[in-house]
Every structure is written in C-alpha cells, then in structure tokens.
C-alpha cells in the first residue's frame, strides 16, 4: 500500500464546475499536509497547506480529517487555467523536512 | 523572486554512460533535496542535504548514484552507469530550514533525462 494514495483521474469537468479531490495517507505520525500543483512538464508548486480546521484560498478549499487520515481539495468555479495535476503531499514527524507525494490527480477543465 | 536553478534542462544519453545534474538552491537555503519523478508518479526523495551533510539518502541507489554538496551551496547528482529505468525528471528543491516548523520547499524546473 502506498503511503499517500490519490485517484489518478483524469477528471474532465466543464468550466464553472465544482470538483473535489481526495487523498488518504497511511502513516498516523504525519505532521503536515499540502496540496501542490504541477503543470505538464513543469515543476511542482505549492498550492496551499492543509490545516486541521480547514482552510480556504479564493476558490480553493482544503480539509483534513486526522481520524480518518483523509485530505481533500475542493475547487469551485473551475477555470481553464486550473487544468493541471494536483499532488497530495505529507510530511512526517521526525522525518526532517522530507515530503512524501501522492501520484497526483489530473484535472482537465473544458469549455 | 529568487528561484532554484538546475542544468541541463534536458539530457539524452545512452545506457552505461555517465550523466551529471547540477542544482543551485535559493540563496540562504540550508536544506537541499534531490527528487526523481517517473512519468505518471509523484516525486520521490533521493537525497537530502543540510548544508554540506547528507541527512537522508535511504532511497538513493548508491551502486550507481552519487550526490555531493561540497561547500553547502550548489549540488551535483551523478549517475554512472545510466540504465534505461533511470529515464525520469530529476527535481531539485530547497528550503530555509528543516525540522519542526520547516519552511516551504521550492522546486527548480528539473532535468528531464532520457536513457536510450
């Protein structure tokens, strides 16, 4: 079983739609959680950190459920420019700053 | 805005040849990471440096891969000999510090390696 699991997609949605991505992690000692965005053939870039209380950044909302070891990302009012791969990322307690990435979920927003 | 620099951006080599990748982290970033990303997968950590010291190289295939950061600034990752399965994107990242309260990792543009 992978340490961080995501549905690879692709998720094909029309512009303006709301889309949700889910992620589960296996190590209960996980400390910090993130969503990274990766455009085709580019480097990953931090989209947002995920906090236990949930957090929002514009059209993006991230949620964390430590009891279920589950992380989510909600994108409202999808734009064409949101098309990318979204990587769920976990950092473990005592692991320095090592990040463990999921395989990513591909999103395609269409006209 | 400061960026992580990597070179070359693309490298094509034949199997059994040696290849080397270079990374220059953001100025002042003590921690440097090398990741490998195979197509369709997420990045996987190969090696982590704190200044010039290796902190974690547990996933580095040491029979053929080596990494150094001699002066605690820029770093080189080498593969010798390259194998077909080494074809991937090699990403370098840096952060200001590690441990509790660790800062964000910033990634360079990567080196895309193709082994023929």
PDB file of C-alpha atoms in Angstrom, chain A residues 12-108:
ATOM      1  CA  UNK A  12     -12.724  16.111 -17.052  1.00  0.00           C
ATOM      2  CA  UNK A  13     -15.051  18.901 -15.977  1.00  0.00           C
ATOM      3  CA  UNK A  14     -16.732  21.843 -17.715  1.00  0.00           C
ATOM      4  CA  UNK A  15     -15.668  25.364 -16.945  1.00  0.00           C
ATOM      5  CA  UNK A  16     -17.511  26.665 -13.882  1.00  0.00           C
ATOM      6  CA  UNK A  17     -17.938  23.247 -12.289  1.00  0.00           C
ATOM      7  CA  UNK A  18     -17.019  22.322  -8.741  1.00  0.00           C
ATOM      8  CA  UNK A  19     -14.597  19.427  -8.412  1.00  0.00           C
ATOM      9  CA  UNK A  20     -13.255  17.595  -5.373  1.00  0.00           C
ATOM     10  CA  UNK A  21     -10.096  15.536  -4.977  1.00  0.00           C
ATOM     11  CA  UNK A  22      -9.467  13.090  -2.190  1.00  0.00           C
ATOM     12  CA  UNK A  23      -6.304  11.695  -0.686  1.00  0.00           C
ATOM     13  CA  UNK A  24      -5.576   9.175   2.062  1.00  0.00           C
ATOM     14  CA  UNK A  25      -2.341   8.665   3.953  1.00  0.00           C
ATOM     15  CA  UNK A  26      -1.211   5.627   5.886  1.00  0.00           C
ATOM     16  CA  UNK A  27       1.227   6.984   8.486  1.00  0.00           C
ATOM     17  CA  UNK A  28      -0.598   8.288  11.549  1.00  0.00           C
ATOM     18  CA  UNK A  29       2.565  10.156  12.581  1.00  0.00           C
ATOM     19  CA  UNK A  30       2.049  12.542   9.706  1.00  0.00           C
ATOM     20  CA  UNK A  31       2.622  16.124  10.742  1.00  0.00           C
ATOM     21  CA  UNK A  32       1.929  18.490   7.882  1.00  0.00           C
ATOM     22  CA  UNK A  33      -0.160  18.327   4.766  1.00  0.00           C
ATOM     23  CA  UNK A  34      -0.110  20.174   1.474  1.00  0.00           C
ATOM     24  CA  UNK A  35      -1.557  20.351  -1.983  1.00  0.00           C
ATOM     25  CA  UNK A  36       0.910  21.038  -4.781  1.00  0.00           C
ATOM     26  CA  UNK A  37       0.012  21.865  -8.354  1.00  0.00           C
ATOM     27  CA  UNK A  38       2.071  20.566 -11.265  1.00  0.00           C
ATOM     28  CA  UNK A  39       1.572  21.734 -14.834  1.00  0.00           C
ATOM     29  CA  UNK A  40       2.582  19.442 -17.674  1.00  0.00           C
ATOM     30  CA  UNK A  41       6.372  19.039 -17.823  1.00  0.00           C
ATOM     31  CA  UNK A  42       6.863  21.671 -15.111  1.00  0.00           C
ATOM     32  CA  UNK A  43       7.978  21.555 -11.504  1.00  0.00           C
ATOM     33  CA  UNK A  44       5.515  21.160  -8.590  1.00  0.00           C
ATOM     34  CA  UNK A  45       4.452  24.386  -6.928  1.00  0.00           C
ATOM     35  CA  UNK A  46       2.825  24.767  -3.537  1.00  0.00           C
ATOM     36  CA  UNK A  47      -0.895  25.460  -3.901  1.00  0.00           C
ATOM     37  CA  UNK A  48      -1.816  25.508  -0.232  1.00  0.00           C
ATOM     38  CA  UNK A  49      -1.116  23.985   3.153  1.00  0.00           C
ATOM     39  CA  UNK A  50      -3.889  21.978   4.802  1.00  0.00           C
ATOM     40  CA  UNK A  51      -4.853  22.684   8.406  1.00  0.00           C
ATOM     41  CA  UNK A  52      -6.999  20.654  10.778  1.00  0.00           C
ATOM     42  CA  UNK A  53      -9.604  23.399  10.948  1.00  0.00           C
ATOM     43  CA  UNK A  54      -9.843  23.537   7.175  1.00  0.00           C
ATOM     44  CA  UNK A  55      -8.699  26.485   5.141  1.00  0.00           C
ATOM     45  CA  UNK A  56      -9.736  28.418   2.093  1.00  0.00           C
ATOM     46  CA  UNK A  57      -7.854  30.398  -0.515  1.00  0.00           C
ATOM     47  CA  UNK A  58     -10.173  32.007  -3.019  1.00  0.00           C
ATOM     48  CA  UNK A  59     -11.847  29.248  -4.990  1.00  0.00           C
ATOM     49  CA  UNK A  60      -9.810  26.532  -3.272  1.00  0.00           C
ATOM     50  CA  UNK A  61     -10.787  24.843  -0.002  1.00  0.00           C
ATOM     51  CA  UNK A  62      -8.697  22.217   1.761  1.00  0.00           C
ATOM     52  CA  UNK A  63      -9.872  19.896   4.529  1.00  0.00           C
ATOM     53  CA  UNK A  64      -8.056  17.474   6.814  1.00  0.00           C
ATOM     54  CA  UNK A  65      -9.550  14.627   8.821  1.00  0.00           C
ATOM     55  CA  UNK A  66      -6.810  13.199  11.055  1.00  0.00           C
ATOM     56  CA  UNK A  67      -9.040  10.476  12.490  1.00  0.00           C
ATOM     57  CA  UNK A  68      -9.750   9.082   9.029  1.00  0.00           C
ATOM     58  CA  UNK A  69      -6.299  10.047   7.653  1.00  0.00           C
ATOM     59  CA  UNK A  70      -8.010  11.809   4.789  1.00  0.00           C
ATOM     60  CA  UNK A  71      -7.309  15.067   2.957  1.00  0.00           C
ATOM     61  CA  UNK A  72      -9.461  16.818   0.382  1.00  0.00           C
ATOM     62  CA  UNK A  73      -9.243  19.701  -2.055  1.00  0.00           C
ATOM     63  CA  UNK A  74     -12.325  21.446  -3.419  1.00  0.00           C
ATOM     64  CA  UNK A  75     -12.128  23.740  -6.428  1.00  0.00           C
ATOM     65  CA  UNK A  76     -15.149  25.915  -7.088  1.00  0.00           C
ATOM     66  CA  UNK A  77     -15.961  27.697 -10.349  1.00  0.00           C
ATOM     67  CA  UNK A  78     -13.271  25.822 -12.291  1.00  0.00           C
ATOM     68  CA  UNK A  79     -11.244  27.794 -14.819  1.00  0.00           C
ATOM     69  CA  UNK A  80      -9.437  26.514 -17.896  1.00  0.00           C
ATOM     70  CA  UNK A  81      -6.224  27.593 -16.169  1.00  0.00           C
ATOM     71  CA  UNK A  82      -6.908  25.148 -13.322  1.00  0.00           C
ATOM     72  CA  UNK A  83      -6.057  22.268 -15.672  1.00  0.00           C
ATOM     73  CA  UNK A  84      -3.060  20.566 -14.084  1.00  0.00           C
ATOM     74  CA  UNK A  85      -2.085  17.651 -11.867  1.00  0.00           C
ATOM     75  CA  UNK A  86      -2.785  18.121  -8.168  1.00  0.00           C
ATOM     76  CA  UNK A  87      -0.385  16.356  -5.823  1.00  0.00           C
ATOM     77  CA  UNK A  88      -1.304  15.444  -2.261  1.00  0.00           C
ATOM     78  CA  UNK A  89       1.778  15.777  -0.057  1.00  0.00           C
ATOM     79  CA  UNK A  90       2.527  14.698   3.505  1.00  0.00           C
ATOM     80  CA  UNK A  91       5.406  15.465   5.867  1.00  0.00           C
ATOM     81  CA  UNK A  92       6.070  13.066   8.735  1.00  0.00           C
ATOM     82  CA  UNK A  93       7.044  13.821  12.305  1.00  0.00           C
ATOM     83  CA  UNK A  94      10.728  13.256  12.796  1.00  0.00           C
ATOM     84  CA  UNK A  95      11.347  12.969   9.090  1.00  0.00           C
ATOM     85  CA  UNK A  96      13.219  16.226   8.736  1.00  0.00           C
ATOM     86  CA  UNK A  97      11.504  18.119   6.011  1.00  0.00           C
ATOM     87  CA  UNK A  98      11.045  15.086   3.780  1.00  0.00           C
ATOM     88  CA  UNK A  99       7.898  15.263   1.685  1.00  0.00           C
ATOM     89  CA  UNK A 100       6.008  12.190   0.515  1.00  0.00           C
ATOM     90  CA  UNK A 101       3.962  12.759  -2.619  1.00  0.00           C
ATOM     91  CA  UNK A 102       0.904  11.002  -3.939  1.00  0.00           C
ATOM     92  CA  UNK A 103       0.830  10.067  -7.611  1.00  0.00           C
ATOM     93  CA  UNK A 104      -1.302  13.105  -8.392  1.00  0.00           C
ATOM     94  CA  UNK A 105      -4.803  13.639  -9.757  1.00  0.00           C
ATOM     95  CA  UNK A 106      -5.073  15.059 -13.246  1.00  0.00           C
ATOM     96  CA  UNK A 107      -7.704  17.743 -13.830  1.00  0.00           C
ATOM     97  CA  UNK A 108      -8.842  18.877 -17.266  1.00  0.00           C
TER      98      UNK A 108
END
